[in-house]
CSV table of C-alpha atoms and ligand atoms in Angstrom, one decimal:
chain,number,residue,atom,x,y,z
A,1,MET,CA,-4.2,8.0,12.2
A,2,ASP,CA,-1.0,7.4,14.2
A,3,GLN,CA,0.4,4.2,15.7
A,4,GLU,CA,-2.2,4.3,18.5
A,5,PHE,CA,-5.1,4.5,16.0
A,6,TRP,CA,-3.9,1.5,14.1
A,7,ASP,CA,-2.9,-0.6,17.1
A,8,ARG,CA,-6.4,0.0,18.5
A,9,LEU,CA,-8.0,-0.9,15.3
A,10,TYR,CA,-6.0,-4.2,15.1
A,11,ASN,CA,-6.6,-5.0,18.7
A,12,GLU,CA,-10.4,-4.8,18.2
A,13,SER,CA,-10.3,-8.3,16.6
A,14,GLU,CA,-8.0,-11.2,16.3
A,15,ARG,CA,-7.7,-10.6,12.6
A,16,ARG,CA,-8.6,-7.5,10.7
A,17,TRP,CA,-8.0,-8.5,7.1
A,18,SER,CA,-8.5,-11.7,5.1
A,19,GLY,CA,-4.9,-12.8,5.0
A,20,ARG,CA,-5.1,-13.2,1.3
A,21,PRO,CA,-3.0,-11.0,-1.1
A,22,ASN,CA,-4.9,-8.1,-2.6
A,23,GLY,CA,-6.4,-8.9,-6.0
A,24,ALA,CA,-4.9,-5.8,-7.8
A,25,LEU,CA,-1.5,-6.8,-6.6
A,26,ARG,CA,-1.8,-10.3,-8.0
A,27,VAL,CA,-3.1,-9.0,-11.3
A,28,GLU,CA,-0.4,-6.3,-11.7
A,29,VAL,CA,2.6,-8.2,-10.3
A,30,GLU,CA,2.0,-11.9,-11.3
A,31,ASP,CA,4.1,-11.7,-14.5
A,32,MET,CA,6.9,-9.4,-13.2
A,33,THR,CA,10.4,-10.7,-12.8
A,34,PRO,CA,11.0,-10.8,-9.0
A,35,GLY,CA,13.5,-8.5,-7.4
A,36,LYS,CA,13.4,-6.4,-4.3
A,37,ALA,CA,10.0,-5.3,-3.1
A,38,LEU,CA,8.8,-2.8,-0.6
A,39,ASP,CA,5.3,-3.3,0.8
A,40,LEU,CA,4.1,-0.1,2.4
A,41,GLY,CA,1.5,-0.5,5.2
A,42,CYS,CA,1.8,-4.2,5.0
A,43,GLY,CA,-0.8,-4.8,7.7
A,44,GLU,CA,-1.2,-8.5,8.6
A,45,GLY,CA,1.2,-9.5,5.8
A,46,GLY,CA,-1.0,-11.1,3.1
A,47,ASP,CA,0.7,-9.2,0.2
A,48,ALA,CA,4.2,-9.5,1.6
A,49,ILE,CA,3.8,-13.3,2.1
A,50,TRP,CA,2.4,-13.7,-1.4
A,51,LEU,CA,5.3,-11.6,-2.9
A,52,ALA,CA,7.9,-13.7,-1.0
A,53,SER,CA,6.2,-16.9,-2.3
A,54,LYS,CA,6.7,-15.5,-5.9
A,55,GLY,CA,10.5,-15.0,-5.3
A,56,TRP,CA,10.5,-11.4,-4.3
A,57,LYS,CA,12.9,-10.3,-1.6
A,58,VAL,CA,10.5,-8.3,0.5
A,59,THR,CA,10.8,-5.5,3.0
A,60,ALA,CA,7.4,-5.0,4.7
A,61,VAL,CA,6.8,-1.8,6.6
A,62,ASP,CA,4.0,-0.8,8.9
A,63,ILE,CA,3.5,1.6,11.7
A,64,SER,CA,1.6,-0.9,13.9
A,65,PRO,CA,3.6,-3.4,15.9
A,66,VAL,CA,0.4,-5.3,16.5
A,67,ALA,CA,-0.1,-5.8,12.7
A,68,LEU,CA,3.6,-6.7,12.2
A,69,ALA,CA,3.6,-9.3,14.9
A,70,ARG,CA,0.6,-11.0,13.2
A,71,ALA,CA,2.2,-10.7,9.8
A,72,ALA,CA,5.5,-12.3,11.0
A,73,GLU,CA,3.6,-15.1,12.7
A,74,ALA,CA,1.6,-15.8,9.6
A,75,ALA,CA,4.7,-15.8,7.5
A,76,GLY,CA,6.7,-18.1,9.8
A,77,PRO,CA,10.4,-17.9,10.5
A,78,ASP,CA,11.7,-18.9,7.1
A,79,SER,CA,9.9,-16.4,4.9
A,80,GLY,CA,12.9,-14.2,4.4
A,81,ILE,CA,10.7,-11.1,4.8
A,82,ASP,CA,12.2,-8.1,6.5
A,83,TRP,CA,9.4,-6.8,8.8
A,84,GLN,CA,10.1,-3.2,9.8
A,85,GLN,CA,8.1,-0.9,12.1
A,86,ALA,CA,8.5,2.4,10.4
A,87,ASP,CA,6.6,5.5,9.3
A,88,PRO,CA,7.7,6.8,5.9
A,89,ARG,CA,6.4,10.2,6.9
A,90,VAL,CA,9.2,10.4,9.4
A,91,SER,CA,11.8,8.1,7.9
A,92,PRO,CA,11.6,7.7,4.1
A,93,PRO,CA,12.7,4.4,2.6
A,94,PRO,CA,16.1,4.1,1.1
A,95,SER,CA,16.6,5.9,-2.2
A,96,ARG,CA,16.3,4.0,-5.6
A,97,SER,CA,16.4,0.7,-3.8
A,98,PHE,CA,13.4,-1.3,-4.8
A,99,ASP,CA,12.2,-3.0,-8.1
A,100,LEU,CA,8.7,-2.8,-6.8
A,101,VAL,CA,7.2,-0.3,-4.3
A,102,SER,CA,3.6,-1.4,-3.5
A,103,ALA,CA,1.2,0.8,-1.6
A,104,GLN,CA,-2.1,-1.0,-1.2
A,105,TYR,CA,-4.8,1.1,0.6
A,106,PHE,CA,-1.9,2.9,2.3
A,107,PRO,CA,-3.2,6.2,3.7
A,108,VAL,CA,-1.0,9.3,3.3
A,109,LEU,CA,-2.7,12.6,4.3
A,110,HIS,CA,-2.2,15.5,1.8
A,111,GLU,CA,0.9,17.6,2.4
A,112,GLU,CA,1.8,20.9,0.9
A,113,ASP,CA,5.3,19.8,-0.2
A,114,HIS,CA,4.2,16.2,-1.0
A,115,ALA,CA,7.3,15.1,1.0
A,116,THR,CA,6.1,11.7,2.0
A,117,ILE,CA,4.9,10.8,-1.5
A,118,ARG,CA,8.1,12.1,-3.1
A,119,GLY,CA,10.1,9.9,-0.6
A,120,LEU,CA,8.1,6.8,-1.7
A,121,LEU,CA,8.7,7.6,-5.4
A,122,ASP,CA,12.3,8.1,-4.7
A,123,ALA,CA,12.5,4.5,-3.3
A,124,VAL,CA,11.9,3.0,-6.7
A,125,ALA,CA,15.1,1.9,-8.5
A,126,PRO,CA,15.6,2.8,-12.1
A,127,GLY,CA,13.6,0.3,-14.1
A,128,GLY,CA,11.4,-0.4,-11.1
A,129,THR,CA,7.7,-0.2,-10.6
A,130,LEU,CA,5.4,1.9,-8.4
A,131,LEU,CA,2.1,0.3,-7.7
A,132,VAL,CA,-0.5,2.3,-5.8
A,133,VAL,CA,-4.0,0.9,-5.2
A,134,SER,CA,-6.7,2.9,-3.4
A,135,HIS,CA,-10.4,2.6,-2.8
A,136,LEU,CA,-12.3,4.5,-5.5
A,137,ILE,CA,-13.8,7.4,-3.8
A,138,GLU,CA,-16.8,8.9,-5.4
A,139,GLY,CA,-18.6,11.7,-3.5
A,140,THR,CA,-19.1,11.0,0.2
A,141,PRO,CA,-17.8,7.9,1.9
A,142,PRO,CA,-20.0,4.8,1.4
A,143,GLU,CA,-22.7,4.0,3.9
A,144,GLY,CA,-21.4,2.1,6.8
A,145,TRP,CA,-17.9,3.7,6.6
A,146,SER,CA,-16.9,4.9,10.0
A,147,GLY,CA,-13.2,5.8,9.4
A,148,PRO,CA,-11.7,9.1,8.4
A,149,ASP,CA,-12.8,10.9,5.2
A,150,PRO,CA,-10.8,9.2,2.5
A,151,ARG,CA,-10.8,12.4,0.4
A,152,GLU,CA,-8.2,13.8,2.8
A,153,PHE,CA,-5.7,11.3,1.5
A,154,TYR,CA,-3.7,11.1,-1.7
A,155,GLN,CA,-5.4,9.2,-4.5
A,156,PRO,CA,-3.6,7.7,-7.4
A,157,PRO,CA,-4.4,10.6,-9.9
A,158,GLU,CA,-2.7,13.0,-7.5
A,159,ILE,CA,0.3,10.8,-7.3
A,160,ALA,CA,0.4,10.4,-11.1
A,161,GLU,CA,0.6,14.2,-11.3
A,162,LEU,CA,3.8,14.1,-9.2
A,163,LEU,CA,5.6,11.7,-11.6
A,164,GLY,CA,8.1,13.6,-13.7
A,165,ASP,CA,9.9,12.8,-17.0
A,166,ASP,CA,11.6,9.8,-15.4
A,167,TRP,CA,8.4,7.8,-15.3
A,168,VAL,CA,6.1,6.0,-17.7
A,169,ILE,CA,2.6,5.3,-16.6
A,170,GLU,CA,1.7,1.7,-17.6
A,171,SER,CA,-1.7,1.4,-16.1
A,172,HIS,CA,-4.0,4.0,-14.5
A,173,GLY,CA,-7.7,3.8,-13.9
A,174,ASN,CA,-10.7,2.6,-12.1
A,175,ARG,CA,-11.7,-1.0,-11.9
A,176,ALA,CA,-13.9,-3.4,-10.0
A,177,ARG,CA,-12.1,-4.7,-7.0
A,178,VAL,CA,-10.9,-8.3,-7.4
A,179,ASP,CA,-11.9,-10.6,-4.7
A,180,THR,CA,-13.6,-8.0,-2.3
A,181,PRO,CA,-13.8,-9.4,1.2
A,182,HIS,CA,-17.5,-10.0,2.0
A,183,ASP,CA,-17.8,-7.4,4.7
A,184,ASN,CA,-16.0,-4.6,2.9
A,185,PRO,CA,-18.0,-1.7,1.6
A,186,HIS,CA,-15.4,-0.8,-1.1
A,187,HIS,CA,-16.1,-2.5,-4.3
A,188,ALA,CA,-13.9,-0.5,-6.7
A,189,ASP,CA,-10.3,0.3,-6.9
A,190,ILE,CA,-8.3,3.0,-8.5
A,191,VAL,CA,-4.9,1.7,-9.6
A,192,LEU,CA,-1.7,3.4,-10.7
A,193,ARG,CA,1.2,1.4,-12.0
A,194,ALA,CA,4.2,3.4,-13.2
A,195,ARG,CA,7.8,2.5,-14.2
A,196,ARG,CA,10.8,4.6,-13.5
A,197,VAL,CA,12.7,4.6,-16.7
A,198,ARG,CA,15.8,6.4,-15.3
B,201,SAM,C1,-5.9,0.1,5.2
B,201,SAM,S1,-4.6,-0.8,5.9
B,201,SAM,C2,-4.0,-1.8,4.5
B,201,SAM,C3,-3.2,-3.0,5.0
B,201,SAM,C4,-2.7,-3.8,3.8
B,201,SAM,N1,-1.9,-3.1,2.8
B,201,SAM,C5,-3.9,-4.5,3.1
B,201,SAM,O1,-4.2,-4.1,2.0
B,201,SAM,O2,-4.4,-5.4,3.7
B,201,SAM,C6,-3.3,0.4,6.1
B,201,SAM,C7,-2.1,-0.1,6.8
B,201,SAM,O3,-1.1,1.0,6.8
B,201,SAM,C8,-0.5,1.1,8.0
B,201,SAM,N2,-0.1,2.5,8.2
B,201,SAM,C9,-1.0,3.6,8.2
B,201,SAM,N3,-0.3,4.7,8.3
B,201,SAM,C10,1.0,4.4,8.3
B,201,SAM,C11,2.2,5.1,8.3
B,201,SAM,N4,2.2,6.5,8.4
B,201,SAM,N5,3.4,4.4,8.3
B,201,SAM,C12,3.4,3.1,8.2
B,201,SAM,N6,2.3,2.3,8.2
B,201,SAM,C13,1.1,3.0,8.2
B,201,SAM,C14,-1.6,0.7,9.0
B,201,SAM,O4,-1.1,0.2,10.2
B,201,SAM,C15,-2.3,-0.4,8.2
B,201,SAM,O5,-1.7,-1.7,8.5
């Protein structure tokens, strides 16, 4: 699942995702005071654009230039969003810099040293929030799923285990997906929201 994989996926259609912000993001972030946000794996920009409309100063990162070009076009020139092509496995985001780090369906393959996940946790500023939303995986992938096996990727419970004493878990559990796109086989999320206290 490198840049080529994602570019190819995006190039299969004019638009891959709905363009709307993810439901779990809206639910969790709606009432937060805006600050600096990092949207990891921003795709076609639905979440980043919504965050910017709520007053967040957004850095939106994706490995795919195809996705980023669509996102920037959808946002328009005045969004203030900083679109960045980057791979946090290779270049971790800046340390303790964001009031919100959001990873919505962002795939990170398991690593022995958890270096990528630790880099993402480190990007959250003291007082800031980590929000990770993944598809709830129960047993084998759902019928119709043709992508890689999701069990090879970090799920929120594994990330929760990596949070040390500097963190408070504010929300963690399975829930029905809000506003599932009609053609998507995933109908349940697993959500982790945690705040860095120091
Ligand atoms: C399943 S999509 C989710 C997109 C968006 N967050 C959403 O919910 O619509 C995963 C996104 O992460 C990006 N991505 C995957 N691996 C990445 C990596 N190592 N570094 C940066 N972006 C990556 C992909 O290009 C893709 O846009």
